[in-house]
Amino acid sequence: MIKMKRQRYVWVTMLPAVWLLICTVTAGLIKLFDANPAVGFLALAKKYSAAADAGQILAPAKTMDQMQHVIFNAYTNSGLTILFLFVVFSILFYAIKVGRAAWTTEARTDKEAPYQAMPPASQV
């Protein structure tokens, strides 16, 4: 909308995008840092690591090898969540950068390719 110089309508896309950003970041942070092992990946890894160090086996694991898999999976999920949040913030940063540049330019900055008809399916 900003690139098309329709700033008046930015709220139409901005409002749902901000809500989605708030929900996504909140959920990611909760999954990472919640102290409840049923919710937080790091709390789960810490709980299972402490039990493994003490020689205990917690359900659903039945062997020490499965305990190590639970710990590894919790840390893997944490890493993927961090990566996902990094991608979300990268997109946000790029969108703000492009939006600010388009806002300060007088002319439209959107670019569309001219229409090209698709060839008939028999020629593809």
Coordinates of N, CA and C in Angstrom, one line a residue:
M1 N 0.8 -1.2 0.0 CA 0.0 0.0 0.0 C 0.9 1.3 0.0
I2 N 2.0 1.2 0.7 CA 2.8 2.4 0.8 C 3.5 2.6 -0.5
K3 N 3.9 1.5 -1.2 CA 4.6 1.7 -2.5 C 3.7 2.2 -3.5
M4 N 2.3 2.0 -3.4 CA 1.4 2.5 -4.3 C 0.9 3.8 -3.9
K5 N 1.4 4.4 -2.9 CA 1.0 5.7 -2.4 C -0.4 5.8 -1.9
R6 N -0.8 4.7 -1.3 CA -2.2 4.6 -0.7 C -2.0 4.5 0.8
Q7 N -1.3 5.4 1.4 CA -1.0 5.3 2.9 C -2.3 5.4 3.7
R8 N -3.3 6.0 3.2 CA -4.5 6.1 3.9 C -5.1 4.7 4.2
Y9 N -4.8 3.7 3.4 CA -5.3 2.3 3.6 C -4.3 1.4 4.3
V10 N -3.2 1.9 4.7 CA -2.2 1.0 5.3 C -2.7 0.2 6.5
W11 N -3.6 0.8 7.3 CA -4.2 0.2 8.5 C -4.9 -1.1 8.1
V12 N -5.4 -1.3 6.9 CA -6.1 -2.5 6.5 C -5.2 -3.7 6.5
T13 N -4.0 -3.5 6.1 CA -3.1 -4.6 6.2 C -2.2 -4.6 7.4
M14 N -2.0 -3.4 8.0 CA -1.1 -3.3 9.1 C -1.8 -3.9 10.4
L15 N -3.0 -3.6 10.6 CA -3.7 -4.1 11.8 C -3.6 -5.6 11.9
P16 N -4.0 -6.4 10.9 CA -3.9 -7.9 11.1 C -2.4 -8.3 11.2
A17 N -1.6 -7.6 10.5 CA -0.1 -8.0 10.5 C 0.5 -7.8 11.9
V18 N 0.1 -6.7 12.5 CA 0.6 -6.4 13.9 C 0.1 -7.5 14.9
W19 N -1.2 -7.8 14.7 CA -1.8 -8.8 15.6 C -1.1 -10.2 15.4
L20 N -0.9 -10.5 14.1 CA -0.2 -11.8 13.8 C 1.2 -11.8 14.4
L21 N 1.9 -10.6 14.3 CA 3.3 -10.5 14.8 C 3.3 -10.7 16.3
I22 N 2.3 -10.0 17.0 CA 2.2 -10.1 18.5 C 2.0 -11.6 18.9
C23 N 1.0 -12.2 18.2 CA 0.7 -13.6 18.6 C 1.9 -14.6 18.3
T24 N 2.5 -14.4 17.2 CA 3.6 -15.3 16.8 C 4.8 -15.1 17.7
V25 N 5.2 -13.9 18.0 CA 6.4 -13.6 18.9 C 6.1 -14.1 20.3
T26 N 4.9 -13.8 20.8 CA 4.5 -14.2 22.1 C 4.5 -15.8 22.3
A27 N 3.9 -16.4 21.3 CA 3.9 -17.9 21.3 C 5.4 -18.5 21.3
G28 N 6.2 -17.9 20.4 CA 7.6 -18.3 20.3 C 8.3 -18.1 21.6
L29 N 8.2 -17.0 22.3 CA 8.8 -16.7 23.5 C 8.3 -17.6 24.7
I30 N 7.0 -17.9 24.6 CA 6.4 -18.8 25.6 C 7.0 -20.2 25.5
K31 N 7.0 -20.7 24.2 CA 7.6 -22.0 24.0 C 9.0 -22.1 24.3
L32 N 9.8 -21.0 24.3 CA 11.2 -21.1 24.6 C 11.4 -21.0 26.1
F33 N 10.7 -20.0 26.8 CA 11.1 -19.7 28.1 C 10.1 -20.0 29.3
D34 N 9.0 -20.6 29.0 CA 8.0 -20.9 30.0 C 8.7 -21.9 31.0
A35 N 8.4 -21.7 32.3 CA 9.1 -22.6 33.3 C 8.4 -23.9 33.4
N36 N 7.2 -24.1 32.8 CA 6.4 -25.3 32.9 C 7.0 -26.3 31.8
P37 N 7.5 -27.4 32.2 CA 8.1 -28.3 31.2 C 7.1 -28.8 30.2
A38 N 5.8 -28.8 30.5 CA 4.8 -29.2 29.5 C 4.6 -28.1 28.4
V39 N 5.1 -26.9 28.6 CA 5.0 -25.8 27.7 C 6.3 -25.4 27.1
G40 N 7.3 -25.2 27.9 CA 8.6 -24.6 27.5 C 9.6 -25.7 27.1
F41 N 10.2 -25.5 25.9 CA 11.2 -26.5 25.4 C 12.4 -26.5 26.3
L42 N 12.9 -25.4 26.7 CA 14.1 -25.3 27.6 C 13.8 -25.9 29.0
A43 N 12.6 -25.7 29.5 CA 12.3 -26.2 30.8 C 12.2 -27.8 30.7
L44 N 11.7 -28.2 29.6 CA 11.6 -29.7 29.4 C 13.0 -30.3 29.3
A45 N 13.8 -29.7 28.5 CA 15.2 -30.2 28.4 C 15.9 -30.2 29.8
K46 N 15.7 -29.1 30.5 CA 16.3 -29.0 31.9 C 15.8 -30.1 32.8
K47 N 14.5 -30.3 32.8 CA 13.9 -31.4 33.6 C 14.4 -32.7 33.3
Y48 N 14.5 -33.1 32.0 CA 14.9 -34.4 31.6 C 16.4 -34.5 31.8
S49 N 17.2 -33.4 31.6 CA 18.6 -33.5 31.8 C 18.9 -33.8 33.3
A50 N 18.2 -33.1 34.2 CA 18.4 -33.3 35.6 C 18.0 -34.7 36.0
A51 N 17.0 -35.3 35.4 CA 16.6 -36.6 35.7 C 17.6 -37.6 35.2
A52 N 18.1 -37.4 34.0 CA 19.1 -38.3 33.4 C 20.4 -38.2 34.2
D53 N 20.8 -37.1 34.7 CA 22.0 -37.0 35.5 C 21.8 -37.8 36.8
A54 N 20.6 -37.8 37.3 CA 20.3 -38.5 38.5 C 20.0 -40.0 38.3
G55 N 20.0 -40.4 37.0 CA 19.8 -41.8 36.7 C 18.4 -42.2 36.6
Q56 N 17.4 -41.3 36.6 CA 16.0 -41.5 36.6 C 15.5 -41.6 35.2
I57 N 14.5 -42.3 34.9 CA 13.8 -42.4 33.6 C 12.4 -41.8 33.8
L58 N 12.1 -40.8 33.1 CA 10.8 -40.1 33.1 C 9.9 -40.6 31.9
A59 N 8.6 -40.7 32.2 CA 7.7 -41.1 31.1 C 7.7 -39.9 30.1
P60 N 7.5 -40.1 28.9 CA 7.2 -41.3 28.2 C 8.4 -42.2 27.8
A61 N 9.6 -41.7 28.2 CA 10.8 -42.5 27.9 C 10.8 -43.8 28.7
K62 N 11.4 -44.8 28.1 CA 11.5 -46.1 28.8 C 12.9 -46.5 29.0
T63 N 13.8 -45.9 28.3 CA 15.2 -46.2 28.4 C 16.0 -44.9 28.5
M64 N 17.3 -45.0 28.9 CA 18.1 -43.8 29.0 C 18.4 -43.2 27.6
D65 N 18.4 -44.1 26.6 CA 18.6 -43.6 25.3 C 17.4 -42.7 24.8
Q66 N 16.2 -43.1 25.2 CA 15.0 -42.3 24.9 C 15.0 -41.0 25.7
M67 N 15.6 -41.0 26.8 CA 15.7 -39.8 27.6 C 16.6 -38.8 26.9
Q68 N 17.7 -39.3 26.3 CA 18.6 -38.5 25.6 C 17.9 -37.9 24.3
H69 N 17.1 -38.7 23.7 CA 16.3 -38.3 22.5 C 15.4 -37.2 22.9
V70 N 14.7 -37.3 24.0 CA 13.8 -36.2 24.5 C 14.6 -34.9 24.7
I71 N 15.7 -35.0 25.3 CA 16.5 -33.8 25.6 C 17.0 -33.2 24.3
F72 N 17.5 -34.1 23.4 CA 18.0 -33.6 22.1 C 16.8 -32.9 21.3
N73 N 15.6 -33.5 21.3 CA 14.5 -33.0 20.6 C 14.1 -31.6 21.2
A74 N 14.1 -31.5 22.5 CA 13.7 -30.2 23.1 C 14.7 -29.1 22.7
Y75 N 16.0 -29.4 22.7 CA 17.0 -28.4 22.3 C 16.8 -28.1 20.8
T76 N 16.5 -29.1 20.0 CA 16.3 -28.9 18.5 C 15.1 -28.0 18.3
N77 N 14.0 -28.3 19.0 CA 12.8 -27.4 18.9 C 13.1 -26.0 19.4
S78 N 13.9 -25.9 20.4 CA 14.3 -24.5 20.9 C 15.1 -23.8 19.8
G79 N 16.1 -24.5 19.2 CA 16.8 -23.9 18.1 C 16.0 -23.5 16.9
L80 N 15.0 -24.4 16.5 CA 14.2 -24.0 15.4 C 13.2 -22.9 15.7
T81 N 12.8 -22.8 17.0 CA 12.0 -21.6 17.4 C 12.8 -20.3 17.3
I82 N 14.0 -20.4 17.7 CA 14.9 -19.2 17.7 C 15.1 -18.8 16.2
L83 N 15.3 -19.8 15.3 CA 15.5 -19.5 13.9 C 14.2 -18.9 13.3
F84 N 13.1 -19.5 13.7 CA 11.8 -18.9 13.2 C 11.6 -17.5 13.7
L85 N 11.9 -17.2 14.9 CA 11.7 -15.8 15.4 C 12.7 -14.9 14.7
F86 N 13.9 -15.4 14.4 CA 14.9 -14.6 13.6 C 14.3 -14.3 12.2
V87 N 13.7 -15.2 11.6 CA 13.1 -15.0 10.3 C 12.0 -14.0 10.4
V88 N 11.1 -14.1 11.4 CA 10.0 -13.2 11.6 C 10.6 -11.8 11.8
F89 N 11.6 -11.6 12.6 CA 12.1 -10.2 12.8 C 12.9 -9.7 11.6
S90 N 13.5 -10.6 10.8 CA 14.1 -10.2 9.6 C 13.1 -9.7 8.6
I91 N 12.0 -10.4 8.5 CA 10.9 -9.9 7.6 C 10.4 -8.6 8.1
L92 N 10.2 -8.4 9.4 CA 9.7 -7.2 9.9 C 10.7 -6.0 9.6
F93 N 12.0 -6.3 9.9 CA 13.0 -5.3 9.6 C 13.0 -4.8 8.1
Y94 N 12.9 -5.8 7.2 CA 12.9 -5.5 5.8 C 11.7 -4.8 5.4
A95 N 10.5 -5.2 5.9 CA 9.3 -4.5 5.6 C 9.3 -3.0 6.1
I96 N 9.8 -2.8 7.3 CA 9.9 -1.4 7.8 C 10.9 -0.6 6.9
K97 N 12.0 -1.2 6.6 CA 13.0 -0.5 5.7 C 12.4 -0.1 4.4
V98 N 11.8 -1.1 3.7 CA 11.2 -0.8 2.4 C 10.0 0.2 2.5
G99 N 9.2 0.1 3.6 CA 8.1 1.0 3.8 C 8.5 2.4 4.0
R100 N 9.6 2.6 4.8 CA 10.1 3.9 5.1 C 10.6 4.6 3.8
A101 N 11.4 3.8 3.0 CA 11.9 4.3 1.8 C 10.8 4.7 0.8
A102 N 9.8 3.9 0.7 CA 8.7 4.2 -0.2 C 7.9 5.4 0.3
W103 N 7.8 5.5 1.6 CA 7.0 6.6 2.2 C 7.6 8.0 1.9
T104 N 9.0 8.0 1.9 CA 9.7 9.3 1.7 C 9.8 9.6 0.2
T105 N 9.5 8.7 -0.7 CA 9.6 9.0 -2.1 C 8.2 9.5 -2.6
E106 N 8.3 10.5 -3.5 CA 7.1 11.1 -4.0 C 6.4 10.3 -5.0
A107 N 7.1 9.6 -5.9 CA 6.5 8.8 -6.9 C 6.2 7.4 -6.4
R108 N 5.4 6.7 -7.1 CA 5.1 5.3 -6.8 C 6.3 4.4 -7.0
T109 N 6.5 3.5 -6.1 CA 7.7 2.6 -6.2 C 7.4 1.2 -6.5
D110 N 6.1 0.9 -6.6 CA 5.7 -0.5 -7.0 C 6.0 -0.7 -8.4
K111 N 6.4 -1.9 -8.7 CA 6.7 -2.3 -10.1 C 6.0 -3.6 -10.4
E112 N 5.3 -3.6 -11.6 CA 4.6 -4.8 -12.0 C 5.1 -5.1 -13.4
A113 N 5.2 -6.3 -13.7 CA 5.6 -6.7 -15.1 C 4.4 -6.6 -16.0
P114 N 4.6 -6.2 -17.3 CA 3.5 -6.1 -18.2 C 2.8 -7.5 -18.4
Y115 N 1.5 -7.5 -18.7 CA 0.8 -8.7 -18.9 C 1.3 -9.5 -20.0
Q116 N 1.5 -10.8 -19.8 CA 1.8 -11.7 -20.9 C 0.9 -12.9 -20.8
A117 N 0.2 -13.2 -21.9 CA -0.7 -14.3 -22.0 C 0.1 -15.6 -21.9
M118 N -0.5 -16.6 -21.2 CA 0.1 -17.9 -21.2 C -0.1 -18.6 -22.5
P119 N 0.8 -19.3 -23.0 CA 0.6 -20.1 -24.2 C -0.4 -21.2 -24.0
P120 N -1.1 -21.6 -25.0 CA -2.1 -22.7 -24.8 C -1.3 -24.0 -24.3
A121 N -2.1 -24.8 -23.6 CA -1.5 -26.0 -22.9 C -0.8 -26.9 -24.0
S122 N -1.4 -26.9 -25.2 CA -0.8 -27.8 -26.2 C 0.6 -27.4 -26.6
Q123 N 1.0 -26.1 -26.4 CA 2.3 -25.6 -26.8 C 3.3 -25.7 -25.7
V124 N 2.9 -26.1 -24.5 CA 3.8 -26.1 -23.4 C 4.6 -27.4 -23.3

